[in-house]
Coordinates of C-alpha atoms in Angstrom, one line a residue:
Chain A
M1273 CA 7.0 43.9 -23.1
G1274 CA 9.8 41.3 -22.8
A1275 CA 13.5 41.7 -22.3
G1276 CA 13.9 44.0 -25.3
V1277 CA 16.5 44.2 -28.0
V1278 CA 20.2 43.9 -27.5
I1279 CA 22.5 45.1 -30.2
A1280 CA 26.1 43.9 -30.1
G1281 CA 28.2 46.5 -31.9
A1282 CA 27.7 50.2 -31.9
G1283 CA 28.9 51.2 -35.4
Q1284 CA 26.8 52.6 -38.1
A1285 CA 24.6 49.5 -38.5
G1286 CA 24.1 48.9 -34.7
F1287 CA 23.3 52.6 -34.2
Q1288 CA 20.9 52.6 -37.2
C1289 CA 19.0 49.6 -35.8
A1290 CA 18.5 51.3 -32.4
F1291 CA 17.5 54.6 -34.1
S1292 CA 15.0 52.9 -36.5
L1293 CA 13.5 50.7 -33.7
R1294 CA 12.4 54.0 -32.0
T1295 CA 11.2 55.7 -35.2
E1296 CA 9.3 52.5 -36.0
G1297 CA 7.5 52.8 -32.6
Y1298 CA 9.3 50.1 -30.7
D1299 CA 8.7 50.7 -27.1
G1300 CA 10.7 48.0 -25.2
P1301 CA 14.2 48.3 -23.8
I1302 CA 17.1 48.7 -26.3
T1303 CA 20.7 48.1 -25.2
L1304 CA 23.5 49.1 -27.6
I1305 CA 26.9 47.6 -26.7
G1306 CA 30.1 48.9 -28.3
E1307 CA 33.7 48.1 -27.4
E1308 CA 35.0 51.6 -28.2
D1309 CA 34.7 54.2 -25.5
W1310 CA 33.2 56.9 -27.8
L1311 CA 29.6 57.6 -28.6
P1312 CA 28.7 55.7 -31.8
Y1313 CA 30.4 57.6 -34.6
Q1314 CA 30.7 57.6 -38.4
R1315 CA 33.7 56.0 -39.9
P1316 CA 33.8 57.5 -43.4
P1317 CA 35.1 60.9 -42.3
L1318 CA 38.1 59.2 -40.6
S1319 CA 39.6 58.5 -44.0
K1320 CA 38.0 61.4 -45.8
G1321 CA 37.1 64.8 -44.1
C1322 CA 39.2 64.3 -40.9
L1323 CA 42.3 63.3 -42.8
S1324 CA 42.1 66.1 -45.2
G1325 CA 41.6 68.5 -42.3
K1326 CA 38.0 69.6 -43.2
T1327 CA 36.2 67.7 -40.4
D1328 CA 37.0 67.7 -36.7
L1329 CA 37.4 64.3 -35.1
D1330 CA 35.1 65.7 -32.4
A1331 CA 32.3 66.3 -34.9
I1332 CA 31.7 62.7 -36.1
A1333 CA 29.3 61.3 -33.5
L1334 CA 26.1 59.9 -34.9
R1335 CA 24.1 61.6 -32.2
P1336 CA 24.9 63.3 -28.9
A1337 CA 24.5 61.6 -25.5
A1338 CA 21.3 63.5 -24.9
Y1339 CA 19.7 61.7 -27.9
F1340 CA 20.3 58.2 -26.4
Q1341 CA 18.9 59.4 -23.0
A1342 CA 15.8 60.9 -24.6
N1343 CA 15.1 57.8 -26.6
R1344 CA 15.8 55.3 -23.8
I1345 CA 18.7 53.6 -25.6
A1346 CA 21.0 52.2 -23.0
L1347 CA 24.6 52.6 -24.1
R1348 CA 27.1 50.2 -22.9
M1349 CA 30.3 51.7 -24.3
G1350 CA 33.7 50.2 -23.7
R1351 CA 32.1 46.8 -23.3
R1352 CA 32.1 43.7 -25.6
V1353 CA 29.8 40.8 -25.8
E1354 CA 31.8 37.7 -24.8
S1355 CA 29.3 35.0 -25.4
I1356 CA 25.7 34.4 -26.2
N1357 CA 23.5 32.1 -24.0
R1358 CA 20.9 31.2 -26.6
L1359 CA 18.8 29.0 -24.5
G1360 CA 18.8 31.5 -21.7
L1361 CA 18.2 34.4 -24.1
R1362 CA 21.2 36.4 -22.5
V1363 CA 24.4 37.9 -23.6
I1364 CA 27.4 37.8 -21.3
L1365 CA 29.7 40.9 -21.4
D1366 CA 33.5 41.1 -20.8
D1367 CA 33.0 42.5 -17.4
G1368 CA 30.9 39.5 -16.4
G1369 CA 27.6 41.4 -16.6
E1370 CA 24.6 39.8 -18.4
V1371 CA 21.8 41.4 -20.4
G1372 CA 18.7 39.5 -21.4
Y1373 CA 17.1 39.8 -24.8
E1374 CA 14.0 39.1 -26.8
Y1375 CA 15.9 39.8 -29.9
L1376 CA 19.7 40.0 -30.4
V1377 CA 21.2 41.9 -33.3
L1378 CA 24.8 41.1 -34.2
A1379 CA 26.5 44.1 -35.6
T1380 CA 30.0 43.2 -34.9
G1381 CA 31.7 44.7 -38.0
C1382 CA 35.1 43.8 -39.2
R1383 CA 38.7 44.0 -38.1
N1384 CA 41.6 45.1 -40.2
R1385 CA 43.8 42.6 -41.8
V1386 CA 47.3 43.2 -40.5
L1387 CA 50.8 42.7 -42.0
A1388 CA 52.3 39.9 -40.0
G1389 CA 55.6 40.6 -38.4
M1390 CA 55.7 44.2 -39.3
E1391 CA 56.0 46.8 -36.5
G1392 CA 55.2 50.4 -36.6
V1393 CA 52.6 50.2 -39.3
S1394 CA 49.5 52.5 -39.1
Y1395 CA 46.1 51.2 -39.7
L1396 CA 42.8 53.1 -40.1
R1397 CA 39.5 51.8 -38.8
T1398 CA 38.9 53.4 -35.5
R1399 CA 38.9 56.9 -34.2
E1400 CA 42.1 56.2 -32.1
E1401 CA 43.8 54.9 -35.2
A1402 CA 42.8 58.0 -37.1
A1403 CA 44.1 60.2 -34.4
A1404 CA 47.4 58.3 -34.3
L1405 CA 47.7 58.4 -38.0
M1406 CA 47.1 62.2 -38.1
D1407 CA 49.8 62.6 -35.5
R1408 CA 52.3 60.8 -37.5
L1409 CA 51.3 62.6 -40.7
E1410 CA 52.2 65.9 -39.0
T1411 CA 56.0 65.1 -39.1
A1412 CA 56.3 62.5 -41.8
E1413 CA 57.8 63.7 -45.1
T1414 CA 57.4 60.5 -47.0
V1415 CA 54.5 58.1 -46.6
T1416 CA 54.2 54.6 -48.0
V1417 CA 50.6 53.3 -48.3
I1418 CA 50.3 49.5 -48.7
G1419 CA 47.1 48.7 -50.4
G1420 CA 45.4 50.5 -53.3
G1421 CA 41.8 50.2 -52.2
F1422 CA 39.5 52.9 -51.0
I1423 CA 41.1 53.4 -47.6
G1424 CA 44.7 53.4 -49.0
L1425 CA 43.9 55.8 -51.8
E1426 CA 41.9 58.1 -49.5
V1427 CA 44.9 58.2 -47.2
A1428 CA 47.3 58.8 -50.1
A1429 CA 45.2 61.6 -51.5
A1430 CA 44.9 63.3 -48.1
A1431 CA 48.7 62.9 -47.4
A1432 CA 49.5 64.3 -50.8
G1433 CA 47.1 67.1 -50.3
H1434 CA 49.2 68.0 -47.3
G1435 CA 52.3 68.1 -49.4
R1436 CA 53.7 64.7 -48.3
R1437 CA 55.6 62.5 -50.8
V1438 CA 53.4 59.4 -51.2
T1439 CA 53.9 56.0 -52.6
V1440 CA 51.1 53.4 -52.9
V1441 CA 52.0 49.8 -53.3
E1442 CA 49.3 47.5 -54.6
P1443 CA 49.9 43.8 -55.3
Q1444 CA 47.0 43.6 -57.8
A1445 CA 47.3 44.8 -61.4
R1446 CA 45.0 47.7 -60.9
L1447 CA 43.6 50.0 -58.1
M1448 CA 40.3 49.4 -56.3
Q1449 CA 40.1 46.1 -58.2
R1450 CA 37.4 44.5 -55.9
A1451 CA 35.0 47.4 -56.3
V1452 CA 35.3 49.1 -59.7
G1453 CA 35.9 48.3 -63.3
P1454 CA 39.3 48.8 -65.1
I1455 CA 38.4 52.1 -66.7
I1456 CA 37.9 53.7 -63.3
S1457 CA 41.0 52.1 -61.9
E1458 CA 43.1 53.6 -64.7
Y1459 CA 41.5 57.0 -64.3
F1460 CA 42.3 57.0 -60.6
R1461 CA 45.9 55.8 -61.3
A1462 CA 46.4 58.7 -63.7
M1463 CA 44.8 61.2 -61.4
H1464 CA 47.0 60.2 -58.4
A1465 CA 50.1 60.3 -60.6
R1466 CA 49.0 63.8 -61.8
H1467 CA 49.0 64.8 -58.0
G1468 CA 52.5 63.4 -57.6
V1469 CA 51.5 60.1 -55.9
R1470 CA 53.8 57.3 -57.0
I1471 CA 51.6 54.2 -57.7
L1472 CA 53.4 50.8 -57.9
L1473 CA 51.1 48.1 -59.2
G1474 CA 51.5 44.3 -59.2
T1475 CA 54.2 44.4 -56.5
T1476 CA 54.5 43.9 -52.8
A1477 CA 58.1 45.2 -52.8
A1478 CA 59.2 48.5 -51.4
G1479 CA 56.9 48.0 -48.5
L1480 CA 58.9 49.5 -45.6
E1481 CA 60.3 52.7 -47.0
G1482 CA 59.1 56.1 -45.9
D1483 CA 58.8 58.0 -42.6
M1484 CA 55.5 56.2 -42.0
V1485 CA 53.8 53.1 -43.5
V1486 CA 50.0 52.8 -43.6
A1487 CA 48.3 49.6 -44.5
G1488 CA 44.8 49.4 -45.9
I1489 CA 44.8 45.8 -47.0
G1490 CA 41.2 44.8 -46.3
V1491 CA 39.2 43.5 -43.4
T1492 CA 37.8 40.2 -42.1
P1493 CA 34.3 40.0 -40.6
R1494 CA 34.1 39.5 -36.9
T1495 CA 32.2 36.2 -36.7
E1496 CA 33.7 34.5 -33.6
L1497 CA 30.8 35.5 -31.3
A1498 CA 28.3 33.9 -33.6
E1499 CA 30.5 30.9 -34.3
A1500 CA 31.0 30.2 -30.6
A1501 CA 27.2 30.3 -30.2
G1502 CA 26.8 27.6 -32.8
L1503 CA 25.6 29.8 -35.7
A1504 CA 26.6 29.3 -39.2
V1505 CA 29.5 31.5 -40.4
G1506 CA 31.3 31.7 -43.7
N1507 CA 32.5 34.9 -45.1
G1508 CA 30.5 36.6 -42.4
I1509 CA 27.6 35.6 -40.2
V1510 CA 25.2 33.7 -42.4
V1511 CA 21.6 35.1 -42.5
N1512 CA 18.5 34.5 -44.7
A1513 CA 16.8 37.1 -46.9
Q1514 CA 15.3 38.7 -43.8
L1515 CA 18.7 39.0 -42.2
R1516 CA 17.9 36.4 -39.6
T1517 CA 20.4 33.7 -38.5
E1518 CA 19.2 30.2 -38.1
D1519 CA 18.1 31.2 -34.6
E1520 CA 15.0 33.2 -35.2
R1521 CA 15.7 35.5 -32.3
I1522 CA 19.2 36.5 -33.7
F1523 CA 19.8 38.8 -36.6
A1524 CA 23.1 40.0 -38.2
I1525 CA 23.6 43.3 -40.0
G1526 CA 26.2 45.4 -41.6
D1527 CA 29.7 44.6 -42.4
C1528 CA 29.7 41.3 -40.5
A1529 CA 26.6 39.7 -42.2
A1530 CA 26.6 37.4 -45.2
F1531 CA 23.2 37.6 -46.9
P1532 CA 21.5 36.5 -50.1
S1533 CA 21.7 39.2 -52.7
R1534 CA 20.3 39.3 -56.2
F1535 CA 22.9 41.8 -57.0
A1536 CA 25.7 39.3 -56.1
R1537 CA 23.8 36.4 -57.6
G1538 CA 24.5 34.6 -54.4
M1539 CA 25.7 35.5 -50.9
A1540 CA 27.1 38.9 -50.4
R1541 CA 28.9 40.7 -47.6
L1542 CA 29.1 44.4 -48.1
E1543 CA 31.2 47.0 -46.3
S1544 CA 29.3 50.3 -46.7
V1545 CA 27.4 52.9 -44.9
Q1546 CA 24.4 52.2 -47.2
N1547 CA 24.4 48.5 -46.4
A1548 CA 24.8 49.2 -42.6
V1549 CA 22.0 51.8 -42.6
D1550 CA 19.5 49.8 -44.8
Q1551 CA 20.0 46.5 -42.9
G1552 CA 19.7 48.2 -39.6
R1553 CA 16.4 49.6 -40.7
C1554 CA 15.2 46.4 -42.3
V1555 CA 15.8 44.5 -39.0
A1556 CA 14.2 47.2 -36.9
A1557 CA 11.1 46.8 -39.1
A1558 CA 11.2 43.1 -38.8
I1559 CA 11.3 43.3 -35.0
C1560 CA 8.3 45.6 -35.1
G1561 CA 6.4 43.0 -37.0
R1562 CA 6.9 44.5 -40.4
G1563 CA 9.6 42.1 -41.8
A1564 CA 10.5 42.1 -45.5
D1565 CA 13.2 40.7 -47.5
Y1566 CA 16.3 42.9 -47.7
A1567 CA 16.5 44.1 -51.3
A1568 CA 18.2 47.6 -51.1
V1569 CA 20.3 48.6 -54.0
P1570 CA 24.0 48.7 -53.0
W1571 CA 25.8 52.0 -53.3
F1572 CA 29.2 53.4 -52.2
W1573 CA 31.3 56.5 -52.6
T1574 CA 34.8 57.7 -52.3
D1575 CA 36.4 61.1 -52.3
Q1576 CA 40.0 61.5 -53.6
F1577 CA 41.5 64.8 -54.6
E1578 CA 38.8 66.5 -56.8
A1579 CA 37.1 63.3 -57.8
K1580 CA 33.9 62.2 -56.2
L1581 CA 33.2 58.6 -57.3
Q1582 CA 29.8 57.2 -56.7
M1583 CA 29.1 53.6 -57.3
T1584 CA 25.9 51.5 -57.4
G1585 CA 25.2 47.9 -58.0
L1586 CA 28.0 45.2 -58.1
S1587 CA 30.0 45.2 -61.3
N1588 CA 31.8 41.9 -60.8
G1589 CA 31.1 39.6 -63.7
F1590 CA 30.0 42.2 -66.2
D1591 CA 30.3 41.1 -69.9
E1592 CA 29.9 44.5 -71.5
Q1593 CA 30.7 48.1 -70.4
V1594 CA 29.9 51.5 -71.9
V1595 CA 31.1 54.9 -71.0
R1596 CA 28.6 57.7 -70.7
G1597 CA 30.2 61.1 -71.1
D1598 CA 33.8 62.0 -71.7
L1599 CA 36.8 60.6 -69.8
E1600 CA 38.8 63.8 -70.6
S1601 CA 36.2 66.0 -68.9
G1602 CA 36.4 64.1 -65.6
K1603 CA 32.7 63.8 -65.7
F1604 CA 31.5 60.4 -66.9
S1605 CA 29.9 57.2 -65.9
V1606 CA 30.8 53.6 -66.7
C1607 CA 27.8 51.5 -67.1
Y1608 CA 28.2 47.7 -66.6
F1609 CA 25.9 45.1 -68.2
R1610 CA 25.6 41.3 -68.0
E1611 CA 23.6 39.5 -70.6
G1612 CA 22.2 42.9 -71.8
R1613 CA 21.0 44.0 -68.4
L1614 CA 22.4 46.8 -66.3
I1615 CA 24.1 45.5 -63.2
A1616 CA 26.2 48.4 -61.9
M1617 CA 27.3 52.0 -62.6
D1618 CA 30.4 53.9 -61.5
S1619 CA 29.8 57.7 -61.8
L1620 CA 32.6 60.3 -61.6
N1621 CA 31.2 63.8 -60.9
R1622 CA 27.9 62.8 -62.6
P1623 CA 25.5 62.6 -59.6
G1624 CA 22.5 62.5 -61.9
D1625 CA 23.6 59.3 -63.5
H1626 CA 24.4 57.8 -60.1
L1627 CA 20.9 58.4 -58.8
A1628 CA 19.3 57.3 -62.0
G1629 CA 21.4 54.2 -61.9
R1630 CA 20.2 53.4 -58.3
K1631 CA 16.6 53.8 -59.5
L1632 CA 17.2 51.6 -62.6
L1633 CA 18.8 48.9 -60.5
A1634 CA 15.9 49.0 -57.9
G1635 CA 13.6 48.1 -60.9
S1636 CA 14.4 45.9 -63.9
G1637 CA 17.5 47.7 -65.1
A1638 CA 15.7 48.2 -68.4
V1639 CA 18.2 50.3 -70.3
T1640 CA 20.3 49.1 -73.3
P1641 CA 24.1 49.7 -73.5
E1642 CA 23.3 51.9 -76.6
Q1643 CA 20.9 54.0 -74.6
A1644 CA 23.3 54.2 -71.6
A1645 CA 26.1 55.5 -73.8
D1646 CA 23.9 58.1 -75.4
L1647 CA 24.1 61.4 -73.4
S1648 CA 21.0 62.6 -75.1
F1649 CA 19.1 59.7 -73.6
D1650 CA 17.5 60.5 -70.2
L1651 CA 18.4 57.7 -67.8
R1652 CA 15.5 58.7 -65.6
Chain B
M333 CA 53.2 72.1 -38.5
G334 CA 49.8 71.7 -37.2
L335 CA 47.9 70.1 -40.1
F336 CA 44.9 69.3 -37.9
N337 CA 45.2 71.8 -34.9
R338 CA 41.9 73.6 -35.0
K339 CA 41.0 76.7 -33.0
P340 CA 37.7 76.9 -31.1
K341 CA 35.2 78.2 -33.5
E342 CA 32.7 80.9 -33.3
T343 CA 29.1 79.9 -33.3
V344 CA 25.9 81.3 -34.7
T345 CA 22.4 80.6 -33.6
I346 CA 20.3 78.5 -35.9
T347 CA 16.6 77.6 -35.1
Y348 CA 15.2 74.3 -36.3
I349 CA 11.5 73.9 -36.3
S350 CA 10.1 70.4 -36.8
H351 CA 7.0 69.5 -38.7
G352 CA 5.2 69.1 -35.4
G353 CA 6.3 72.6 -34.3
A354 CA 9.0 71.6 -31.9
R355 CA 11.8 74.4 -31.9
V356 CA 15.4 73.8 -31.2
E357 CA 17.7 76.8 -30.9
A358 CA 21.2 75.7 -31.4
A359 CA 24.6 77.3 -31.2
V360 CA 26.3 75.9 -34.4
P361 CA 30.0 76.4 -35.1
V362 CA 30.9 78.3 -38.3
D363 CA 32.5 76.2 -41.0
T364 CA 30.3 73.2 -40.2
S365 CA 27.0 72.5 -41.9
V366 CA 23.4 73.1 -40.9
M367 CA 23.0 69.3 -40.9
E368 CA 25.8 68.8 -38.5
G369 CA 24.3 71.4 -36.2
G370 CA 21.0 69.6 -36.4
V371 CA 22.4 66.1 -35.7
S372 CA 24.5 67.3 -32.8
N373 CA 21.5 68.8 -31.2
S374 CA 19.2 65.8 -31.8
V375 CA 17.0 67.7 -34.1
D376 CA 14.0 65.5 -34.9
G377 CA 13.6 65.4 -38.6
I378 CA 17.2 65.6 -39.7
V379 CA 18.3 62.0 -40.3
A380 CA 21.4 62.5 -42.4
E381 CA 21.9 58.8 -43.2
C382 CA 25.0 59.3 -45.4
G383 CA 26.6 61.7 -43.0
G384 CA 26.9 64.7 -45.3
A385 CA 28.1 63.1 -48.6
C386 CA 25.1 64.5 -50.5
L387 CA 24.0 61.0 -51.3
C388 CA 20.8 60.3 -49.4
A389 CA 18.5 63.4 -49.2
T390 CA 17.5 62.7 -45.6
C391 CA 18.6 66.1 -44.3
H392 CA 16.0 68.0 -46.4
V393 CA 15.0 71.3 -44.9
Y394 CA 12.9 74.3 -45.9
V395 CA 14.9 77.5 -45.4
D396 CA 13.3 80.7 -44.1
E397 CA 13.0 83.0 -47.2
A398 CA 14.9 85.8 -45.6
F399 CA 18.0 83.8 -45.6
L400 CA 17.8 82.1 -49.0
G401 CA 20.0 84.8 -50.7
L402 CA 22.8 84.3 -48.2
L403 CA 23.3 80.7 -48.8
D404 CA 25.9 79.2 -51.3
P405 CA 24.2 78.4 -54.5
I406 CA 22.9 74.9 -55.1
A407 CA 25.6 72.7 -56.7
A408 CA 25.0 70.0 -59.2
D409 CA 25.0 67.1 -56.8
E410 CA 22.6 68.9 -54.4
E411 CA 20.4 69.7 -57.3
V412 CA 20.1 66.0 -58.3
M413 CA 19.4 64.9 -54.7
L414 CA 16.8 67.6 -54.2
G415 CA 14.9 65.9 -57.0
N416 CA 14.8 62.8 -54.8
T417 CA 13.5 64.1 -51.5
F418 CA 10.7 62.2 -49.7
C419 CA 8.6 65.3 -49.1
P420 CA 7.9 67.6 -51.9
R421 CA 10.7 70.0 -53.1
K422 CA 9.7 73.7 -52.7
P423 CA 11.6 76.8 -53.9
N424 CA 13.2 77.1 -50.4
S425 CA 14.2 73.5 -50.2
R426 CA 17.9 72.7 -49.4
L427 CA 19.8 69.7 -48.2
S428 CA 21.1 70.9 -44.8
C429 CA 24.4 69.0 -45.2
Q430 CA 25.2 71.4 -48.1
I431 CA 24.5 74.6 -46.2
H432 CA 27.8 75.8 -45.1
V433 CA 27.5 77.8 -41.8
T434 CA 29.0 81.3 -41.9
K435 CA 28.6 84.2 -39.6
A436 CA 26.1 85.8 -41.9
L437 CA 23.7 83.0 -41.1
D438 CA 23.4 84.0 -37.5
G439 CA 19.6 83.7 -36.7
L440 CA 18.8 81.3 -39.6
V441 CA 15.6 79.5 -39.4
V442 CA 15.0 76.1 -41.1
R443 CA 11.9 73.9 -40.9
T444 CA 12.1 70.1 -41.4
P445 CA 9.6 68.2 -43.5
E446 CA 7.2 65.8 -42.2
A447 CA 9.3 62.8 -43.1
Q448 CA 12.7 62.1 -44.7
H449 CA 12.0 58.6 -46.0

């Protein structure tokens, strides 16, 4: 049976890998090591449902303790892997303990970028940070959000929804620049403005005003464990198409992994539930002897005010875009093409388009811009 | 203020029956979802990969007919994802993340399909 699988990191990816190992029939020992004290939990609600008040912080665990016991998944919570002994096939924990492995899965995730030299700024990545942010939001009248990405805008929408006066400061020229096209950026700018959120683009000034300051300025992958073990790292822990590092017994998955992607036309590192789940499942299958190249279509979502934005594919580098539907109606999709081929779609309140887009991207993307713009054309 | 202070909730009893016949009778708080009740009670067959965003169709259930009329109607996004379930959609198919638990659902019975993906 061997020493089993050790998973370093108990976020969405690490949890999914353990879960899928059991559903794939893996019978050996599984150890899931996470540095937070909580049972593995979902992060999306921290900036969405929990902050808007719809979801209880106590209701975000991925599974209850009884699940891990019943499935013989040994949880080592509140612990961190300090180093990897690759020759000895062991990890060394921060309490000095050691765990042997047959396969090691690195699911170490990311850490927040922080504003150097600024005290008293709230961040949002962990459950503790969410709880602290919610406490401060109770009494703050004015909120300054630094960073107009998903996290910053979700915080802004929730705070405005609670009646707070909110300013978002974004150094780039448009919102969510890394993830969506300019039409979507402008739609969201106008929507936030309509809800009373002040959006300052192309500036880093006015950073410290407000009863509370929240920064959502991106993350960096946690690669130091892999690097210290002599594994290749770049923008993430470098893995091959099967998500293996250069050490055939060590995989990397989720936010920390840099992997070859046809959607990125090169190496990609994606921060999303979809990527964490699909990579966790892919590696579980590989460990069970059913390895395959990771080829899942990327998708993402964000909820802000009444808008539910669903994105699929990677739109960076598009050379043509068409709008499907009517911007005024708040129900439309932007379809992105490169060299005549569909590469991504951002759908606002058009879930049918989103799902059709995922299926098109999983195949050949054989739809023309003219067809995509024609509402009478069935994308399915 | 109390933006986030939540009172302890009433619960209703929901019975989850897996494809293999295993029954889980769970006390599920009102104002949550049938999916959350399933996940927090380790119901085999409710996977819920996206966590309730109505984006993955891995929390598909078949609802006992007696309760169908008590559920909120199927919204556009659920309708789309119900067209993408792994096991066949039936007239009583729902995504459990979209079934809002109310007091009226006390005694609800749902069955999970053979597989979710």
